[in-house]
Amino acid sequence: MGFWHFILRRLLFFIPVFLIATLLAFLIIYYLPGNVAVAILGDHATPESVQKLEFELGLDQPILVQYGVWLGGVLRGDWGNSLYRNVPCRDIIMRRLPVTLELVLLAMVWSSLSGIILGIVSVLRPNSAVDFIARLISMLGQSIPNFVLGIMLLLFFSVKLGLLPTYGFVSIFDNPLRAFTTLLLPIIAAGAPGMAIVTRQTRSALLEIIKEDYIKMAFIKGYSKWEVIRRHALKNALIPVLTVISLSFITAMGGSVIIENLFVIPGLGQLVVDSLITKDFPMVLGIILTNIIVVLLANILVDITYKFLDPRIEY
Amino acid sequence: MTASRFTKKFVVILVVLSASLLITGCPADVDDVADPIDVKDRYGGVLTVGMQSDVPTFDPILLTGMLHVPNLQLIYDSLIRLDEQYVLQPGLVREWDYSDELTLVLYLEENVKFHDGTAFDAEAVKFNINRYNSDESRHAYYQNITEIVILDEHSLELHLSEPDAALLYAMASLCGMMVSPAAVEQYGDQYSVNPVGAGPFEFASWEPLHEVKLKKYDDYWMDGLPYLDEIVIKIMTDAASRAMALETGDINMATIEATQRGHLKGNPNIVFSTAGSLEFGEVVLNTSFPYFDNASVRRAISLAIDREKIISMLLMNYAKPAYQYFPQGHWAHNPELIGEHNPELARQLLDDAGFDEIELDWYTSPHAALIAGSEIIAEDLKAVGININVKTLEMVALMDAFRNQKSIPTMFTVHSGTVHPLISFAYLLGATNNPGEWYNDRVFNLISKARATTEMEEQQTYIYEISDILYGEDPGNIIPIWTPVSGLAHRDSVKNVKYDLSMFGTSCMFVYLEE
């Protein structure tokens, strides 16, 4: 089976994943106690007012009819209106998706680069002070929850030193300098767990590979350790690292909820929390649909990168 | 873990924002007295406020609860305003008069224009009242109005089916907000995201769950007001984020939780509100469940709970014990009703009623403070022989299970308060919070009497008596526990701040920023 055939199959796989994921989410929201009518009426809901609103919102319809109406709309390009806020779901999601993607991708760039560099440094000087520090940073990154790290960074750099703003979002495409000041801390916090995993993965993959015969041969040829890693070991070591990075992308998309809340970044994270609380199912399903598309595209991108790193991989 | 964070956030929103925005009586924290006459040249500036939750809609006929009333008042103003004691004051209605107990005449301010340039007149008021009474509305406060007669361009007469003491108070809250009829016609079902009122600030933009921008309305009917050029409401759901942003001056005002206050207290640039709140922490009981159908058990629960302990351990002393529905400073608060923590009497009541040990399910939402509060209460109740099993349900599920499904006996939560005692009674003792249909002849007769009079002193007498009954002989379905101090705080560069009920509505027009 050819590579492009494989990619096509991946794309077709989208259909069942989309149907199963959205239907499952819909069923969960539907069968949990309470619904968006209760959330809208809140503190002052009476059984009668809830019933009236359920009728107005179509929540009294059979479950498959409700899902069918939503699905039919999506197929026509209409993602429906938020039941809680009466605004078109797709408009809000599409305004917020680039924000989350920018945050997550920048966090990934930072975590991947710093992780790979730390991994290499620690392999160059195993069991040295540098290796110890690299491993310590990696352990801290993994063990400190990112919202705790975020608060610590805010307290030190924003509150204590007054160097960076405490909240906000400016896109790097609008104003790179201001984007740097507003996004630096969120990116460090969001990328810390990824950085830790990439460091460990790079280190262990490199340590494994430099035991291989072809690496020993390179040493015999007289290359320095750095040269050997750069020319021969790194590319092969990067394949498992790439898998870790792609997984950390998916984790980071989910983890953005906390970072976005803490740094007041108007991304999908905040939106999904609120929509779940209020049981606003068109919005939740719209976000799930978006996430499926993003993850699918990310996976395809990773597959293409695998192919580039190791052309021998068969599909 | 994620799900629990979601629900925590939701309860935090309910608990604290309502606490902070519905602010009462104490005339504390007034930088200087708001006086629009002598301060015409005051500098404006941009007020950036950090808040926990976003407005779900800008259409007052769709908005329910008190949580977001102050935000909407910035855009709409209201027919009638309330002072620090919640006493009625003129607003868009400059004068009102009951020609008899079933006829109310309203005289409107002249020269008032909506933000779209159309006139605010008697026709507009009639349109709005009819709209509040329409099928699409979520309010029922104007249902006693049977006919609206326009007398002239700026006065109209309302005919009522029965005397209604709460009517003018409804006009001082959500239902007093007047929308532009032309805008409703223009935007149709999109009006809720394109609001047009006659308030001091015009709607500029809204990014749901992120930011609301309002700009000064240059043709506001009160001369020289408002001072501020712009108000930016930032939705910052994380309590720590708000506290840090206020500390650094990235925002000028915010709602601050009790747990963050200690840290900010030492900062000389931050001014805290010490005003109270209409809100209260409460245990709501379904009185059709075993034990709760017995008044002695309900009274024993109230007597056994050590409110001071909860306030010091849980709310860092930023609250006061509540033994009645209305906070100190409110005209309906009965100053002679002194509540107590008396476990001995509680035990005695249970003995007299023939109960030895009682086992109960106790439900709350999974917010850390409410769970901790439940644990403290569990100890108190255990001491008198009532053992509670604390269980949690996510907020929307909790409300649904208690109110609609009627499947759980208790709900430990926070009530956001309403502006008039009669509206409070209707809500607290009505279908919403009284699924067990608790009924006390005397209480409901007194409520009817209070509703039938427009004399505040007379209403006050009846309400005092109701509070006495509800605390003493027959606690109903609601046991109030605490009433919090407002969570609002601002930087000292924000001037003329007067924390009261309408802080985020009408009072905001007096605020300005130091140049």
Tab-separated table of C-alpha atoms in Angstrom, chain B residues 79 125 128-133 139-146 158 160 164 166-178:
chain	number	residue	atom	x	y	z
B	79	LEU	CA	-36.883	53.205	35.305
B	125	VAL	CA	-42.158	52.252	28.089
B	128	ASN	CA	-41.083	47.462	26.946
B	129	ILE	CA	-43.696	46.496	29.545
B	130	ASN	CA	-45.616	44.566	26.892
B	131	ARG	CA	-42.381	42.925	25.821
B	132	TYR	CA	-41.636	41.857	29.432
B	133	ASN	CA	-45.112	40.352	29.530
B	139	HIS	CA	-40.113	37.318	33.580
B	140	ALA	CA	-43.476	37.502	35.245
B	141	TYR	CA	-43.123	40.656	37.334
B	142	TYR	CA	-45.561	42.748	35.278
B	143	GLN	CA	-48.379	40.252	35.072
B	144	ASN	CA	-50.556	42.363	37.341
B	145	ILE	CA	-50.551	45.159	34.761
B	146	THR	CA	-53.808	44.782	32.864
B	158	LEU	CA	-50.705	51.502	34.604
B	160	LEU	CA	-53.325	46.747	37.972
B	164	ASP	CA	-48.602	45.001	44.015
B	166	ALA	CA	-43.149	44.639	44.439
B	167	LEU	CA	-43.998	46.348	41.149
B	168	LEU	CA	-41.863	49.465	41.612
B	169	TYR	CA	-38.969	47.286	42.793
B	170	ALA	CA	-39.239	45.216	39.637
B	171	MET	CA	-38.824	48.536	37.804
B	172	ALA	CA	-35.636	49.115	39.788
B	173	SER	CA	-34.131	45.839	38.664
B	174	LEU	CA	-34.044	43.797	35.472
B	175	CYS	CA	-37.535	44.700	34.318
B	176	GLY	CA	-36.802	48.399	34.695
B	177	MET	CA	-34.310	48.246	31.849
B	178	MET	CA	-35.682	49.890	28.733
